[in-house]
């Protein structure tokens, strides 16, 4: 049979020198040993023998019709797979190109938004003016409230009754801080921290105003009510001490001080309005100032956000461009392989089973290098290995 005639276990008959022909029932390893011994295992002889084996095996494969049909079918399957892979690469490339077009449009839209924001210079300048005016008023009112509550809290909780007289201002006591130091550390701590409490309540009211829903108004109302009640207590304590001092100095008997009497005293309401109304105004101005600051910086924040988005999309574009380049290279390589395979199939070229030929060459080379040390060619083993490897690489 033809298949047995070209089997690796059968000799190839050819009119050549004995070493060029594999003997009957001789393996490729035995053939390599014999040819190496007969040729002196020189490197030149090795290169010639490897080429000769390849030529003989290729000729044998060409005569094997069954093998040719099998290899042709493999080539056709490989061709179909390459065409499918090339189509996938092409589709991926088209998808990336479409994505790049969309990214370019988005970048242009973002740039237009940038220009629109930069054009809002008048609104930004107005917001800046409002902010600095509001900031100045906030600082001035904060100083006023600090002085007021330092004086009022000392007068209400630590000032003795005999220090009140008609010539002393009942709202502001200029010696509050000095006298607080005389009375001890806790007195100083209280009169300095009490203004901070009221300013903190104003900050909390601003935070509540940023919330949504009806509940925020209940919270704000509750805080204002607490502040008003506390101011009323301070005003009552101060006005009571003033009233009691005047009662001691009066030749006439005066009624005991009470809330009913306090509501009719101008001094009581002066203290409340001097503190609570100023506090409400400070809270409103603080809220207005924070809103102006937000409007003033909103453009800068928006521009930074847009710039970050543009940079992100530019990086994505760069990544896509690199991927498109890689896909174009893949498509070019796939097309080259497809054309080569198509030519091979169309031209009816002899197809070879390279794995089978390389296996035969490997067995032959193993026999060859086995003989080399025995005939004084041990030093040429590395060069022989190089010749063998390069020849195998040249086959593909």
CSV table of C-alpha atoms in Angstrom, one decimal, residues 12 28 31 35 48-58 357 360-361 364-365:
chain,number,residue,atom,x,y,z
A,12,UNK,CA,12.9,5.4,1.2
A,28,UNK,CA,15.6,7.7,12.0
A,31,UNK,CA,20.0,6.3,10.4
A,35,UNK,CA,25.2,8.7,8.7
A,48,UNK,CA,23.3,18.6,4.2
A,49,UNK,CA,21.7,15.6,5.8
A,50,UNK,CA,18.9,17.7,7.4
A,51,UNK,CA,18.1,19.2,4.1
A,52,UNK,CA,18.1,15.8,2.4
A,53,UNK,CA,15.7,14.3,4.9
A,54,UNK,CA,13.3,17.3,4.6
A,55,UNK,CA,13.3,16.9,0.8
A,56,UNK,CA,12.7,13.2,0.9
A,57,UNK,CA,9.9,13.5,3.5
A,58,UNK,CA,8.3,16.3,1.5
A,357,UNK,CA,8.9,16.0,9.5
A,360,UNK,CA,11.7,12.6,12.1
A,361,UNK,CA,14.5,15.3,12.1
A,364,UNK,CA,17.7,11.7,13.3
A,365,UNK,CA,19.6,14.4,15.2
